[in-house]
XYZ file of C-alpha atoms in Angstrom:
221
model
C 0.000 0.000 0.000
C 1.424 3.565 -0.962
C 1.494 5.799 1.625
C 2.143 8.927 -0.723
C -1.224 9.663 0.146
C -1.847 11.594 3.369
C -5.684 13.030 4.588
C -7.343 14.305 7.637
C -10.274 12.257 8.311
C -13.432 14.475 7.827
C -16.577 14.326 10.005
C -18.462 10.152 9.972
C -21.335 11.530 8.231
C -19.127 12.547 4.838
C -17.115 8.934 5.114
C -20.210 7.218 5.024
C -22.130 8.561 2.247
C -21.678 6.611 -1.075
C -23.501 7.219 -4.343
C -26.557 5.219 -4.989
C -25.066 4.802 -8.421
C -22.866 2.563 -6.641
C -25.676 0.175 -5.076
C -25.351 -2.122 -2.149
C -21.885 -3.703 -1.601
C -21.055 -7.172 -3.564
C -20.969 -9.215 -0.168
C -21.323 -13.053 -0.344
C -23.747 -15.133 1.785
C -22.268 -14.872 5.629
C -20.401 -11.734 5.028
C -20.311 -8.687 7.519
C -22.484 -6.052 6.125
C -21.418 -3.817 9.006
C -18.095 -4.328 8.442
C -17.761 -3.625 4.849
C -19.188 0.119 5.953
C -16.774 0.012 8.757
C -14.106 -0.230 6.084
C -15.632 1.988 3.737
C -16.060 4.411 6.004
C -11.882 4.505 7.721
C -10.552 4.290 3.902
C -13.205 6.998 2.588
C -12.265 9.208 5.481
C -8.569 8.646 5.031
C -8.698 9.679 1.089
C -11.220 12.210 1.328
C -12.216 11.738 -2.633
C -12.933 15.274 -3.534
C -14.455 14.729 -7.378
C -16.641 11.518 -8.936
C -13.267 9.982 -10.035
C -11.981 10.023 -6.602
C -15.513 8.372 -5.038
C -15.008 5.699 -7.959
C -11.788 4.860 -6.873
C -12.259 4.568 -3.360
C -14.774 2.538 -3.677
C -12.929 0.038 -6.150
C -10.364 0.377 -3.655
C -12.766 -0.598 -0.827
C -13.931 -3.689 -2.825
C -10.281 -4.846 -3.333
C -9.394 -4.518 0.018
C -12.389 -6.466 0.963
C -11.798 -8.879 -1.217
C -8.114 -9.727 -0.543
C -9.161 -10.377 2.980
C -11.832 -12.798 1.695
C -9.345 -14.754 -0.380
C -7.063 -14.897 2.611
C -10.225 -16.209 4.476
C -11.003 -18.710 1.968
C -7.652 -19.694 1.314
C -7.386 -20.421 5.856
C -10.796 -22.381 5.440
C -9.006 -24.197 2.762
C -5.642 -25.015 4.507
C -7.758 -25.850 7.452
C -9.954 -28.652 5.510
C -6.858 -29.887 3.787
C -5.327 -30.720 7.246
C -8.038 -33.585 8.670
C -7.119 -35.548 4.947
C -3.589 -35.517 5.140
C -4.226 -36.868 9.024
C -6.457 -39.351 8.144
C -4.036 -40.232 5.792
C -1.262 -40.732 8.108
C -3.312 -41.953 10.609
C -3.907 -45.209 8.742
C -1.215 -47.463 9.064
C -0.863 -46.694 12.528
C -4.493 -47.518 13.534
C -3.930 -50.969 11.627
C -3.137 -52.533 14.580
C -5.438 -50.739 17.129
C -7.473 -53.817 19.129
C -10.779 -54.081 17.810
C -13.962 -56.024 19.294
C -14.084 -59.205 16.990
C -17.590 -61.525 17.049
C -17.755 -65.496 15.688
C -19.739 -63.967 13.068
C -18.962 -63.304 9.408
C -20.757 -59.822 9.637
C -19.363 -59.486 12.634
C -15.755 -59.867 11.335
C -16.591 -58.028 7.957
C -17.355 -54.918 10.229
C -14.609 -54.990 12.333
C -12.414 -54.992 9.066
C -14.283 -51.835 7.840
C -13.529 -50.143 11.422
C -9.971 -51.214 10.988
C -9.922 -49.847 7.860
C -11.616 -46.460 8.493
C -9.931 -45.936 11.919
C -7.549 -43.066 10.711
C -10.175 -41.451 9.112
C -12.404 -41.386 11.845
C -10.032 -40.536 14.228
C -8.979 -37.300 12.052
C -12.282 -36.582 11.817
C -13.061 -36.792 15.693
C -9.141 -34.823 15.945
C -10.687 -32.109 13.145
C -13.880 -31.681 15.777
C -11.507 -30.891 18.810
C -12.900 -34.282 20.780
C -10.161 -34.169 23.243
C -9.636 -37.636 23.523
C -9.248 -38.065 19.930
C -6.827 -35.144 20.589
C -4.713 -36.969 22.602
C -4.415 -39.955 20.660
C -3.573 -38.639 17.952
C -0.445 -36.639 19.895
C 0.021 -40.348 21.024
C 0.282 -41.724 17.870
C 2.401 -38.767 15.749
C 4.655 -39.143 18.864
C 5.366 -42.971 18.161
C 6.055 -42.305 14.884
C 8.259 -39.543 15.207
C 6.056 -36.877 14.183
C 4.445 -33.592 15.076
C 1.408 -31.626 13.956
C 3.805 -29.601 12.417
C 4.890 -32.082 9.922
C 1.057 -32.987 9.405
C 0.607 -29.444 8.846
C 3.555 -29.541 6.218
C 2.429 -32.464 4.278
C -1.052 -31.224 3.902
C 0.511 -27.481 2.490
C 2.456 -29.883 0.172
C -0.219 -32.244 -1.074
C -2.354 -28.884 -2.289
C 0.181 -26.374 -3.085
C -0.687 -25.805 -6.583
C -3.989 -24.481 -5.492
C -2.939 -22.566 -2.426
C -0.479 -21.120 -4.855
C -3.863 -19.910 -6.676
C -5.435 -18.534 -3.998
C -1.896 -15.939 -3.423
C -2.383 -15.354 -7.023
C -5.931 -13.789 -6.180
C -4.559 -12.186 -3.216
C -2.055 -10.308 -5.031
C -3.811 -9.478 -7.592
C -6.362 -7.924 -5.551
C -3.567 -6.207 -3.624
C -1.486 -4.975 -7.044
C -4.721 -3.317 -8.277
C -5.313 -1.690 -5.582
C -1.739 -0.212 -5.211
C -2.592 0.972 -8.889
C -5.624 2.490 -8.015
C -3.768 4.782 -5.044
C -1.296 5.139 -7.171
C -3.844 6.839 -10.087
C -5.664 9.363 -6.937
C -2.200 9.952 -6.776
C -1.875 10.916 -10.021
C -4.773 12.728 -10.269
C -4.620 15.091 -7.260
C -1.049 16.260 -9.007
C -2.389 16.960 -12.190
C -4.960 18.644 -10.652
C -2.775 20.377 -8.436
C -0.474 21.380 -11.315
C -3.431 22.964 -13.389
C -4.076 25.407 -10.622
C -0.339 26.754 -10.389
C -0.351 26.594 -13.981
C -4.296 28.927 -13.927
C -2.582 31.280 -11.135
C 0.570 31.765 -12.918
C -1.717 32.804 -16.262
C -3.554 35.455 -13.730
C -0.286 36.887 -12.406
C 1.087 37.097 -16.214
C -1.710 38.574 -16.957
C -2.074 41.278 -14.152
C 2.217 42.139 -14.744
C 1.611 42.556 -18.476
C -1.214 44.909 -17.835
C 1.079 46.981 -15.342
C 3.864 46.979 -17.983
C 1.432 48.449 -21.181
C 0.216 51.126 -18.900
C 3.208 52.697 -16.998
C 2.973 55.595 -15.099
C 3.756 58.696 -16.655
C 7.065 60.689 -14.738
C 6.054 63.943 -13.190
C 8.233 66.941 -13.015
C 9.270 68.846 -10.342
């Protein structure tokens, strides 16, 4: 973020007026209404847009900001679901041997071998819904195999890194076009700024060449 910009907030009422061309924010299902104007209202009051192009931007601006945090939310819920797989696969060769209740029958046996089979997962699972016995075991487990959550944690990064390298595609993005989009108020508040001095310099041309075509006549003494 550019910080070549620098405003004195103005009063809440001005940061929180938007043009009704703009319409209601683009929030998805879930997201914080209340927070978008929040956010609206701290960067609007910060930028002070002082023309229609300025309003535009800031709110573009707004809308990236917002939606580089969502990514980064998304891409958390992501890394977080990724986690309970890689677990679950990890978790299964060293549940193989867990004791399991056997019965004389063949559907007895046939569903033991499906619990046997399914323990990792379902101990991941119980791990992923903070049951804090599954917890435990799990520790118990990683420990006997000479592993940490941290290494789980690594795999599981690993395993989907092509699309969490997506996801910090769309978050830079998001935050390159909005550097642009500073960078262009910036712009325009010096070419702005420049036309005045260039209109005041005309006016004081102006008022010297009218001195100079009507000089004052010397008196004698």
């Amino acid at each position: 973020m550019t910080n070549a910009i620098k405003a004195v907030p103005p009063p809440a009422s001005k940061a929180l007026s938007r043009l009704p061309i703009f319409g209601p924010p683009t929030l998805l299902k879930g997201e914080d209404a209340a927070a978008y104007d929040d956010l609206f209202a701290r960067v609007s009051g910060n930028l002070k847009p002082s023309d229609i192009f300025e309003e535009i931007w800031v709110r573009e601006i707004v809308d990236l900001i917002w939606e580089r945090f969502r990514w980064r939310g998304h891409l958390a819920s992501f890394h977080d679901g990724a986690i309970p797989k890689t677990l679950a696969r990890i978790l299964k060769p060293l549940t193989q041997n867990d004791p399991q209740v056997h019965g004389t029958s063949l559907m007895a046996k046939l569903r033991a071998a499906g619990d046997t089979q399914n323990a990792g997962e379902k101990l991941a699972n119980e791990w992923a819904a903070g049951d804090k016995t599954a917890i435990e075991i799990v520790q118990g487990k990683l420990v006997s195999a000479g592993m940490t959550m941290a290494s789980v944690v690594a795999q599981a990064s690993a395993s989907e890194l092509d699309k969490i390298e997506r996801f910090n595609r769309l978050i830079a993005s998001a935050e390159w076009r909005c550097n642009a989009l500073l960078h262009e108020i910036e712009r325009h508040r010096a070419t702005i700024a420049q036309k005045r001095r260039n209109e005041v310099r005309k006016i004081e041309d102006a008022e010297f060449e009218t001195v100079e075509a009507n000089p004052v006549a010397p008196t004698c003494n």
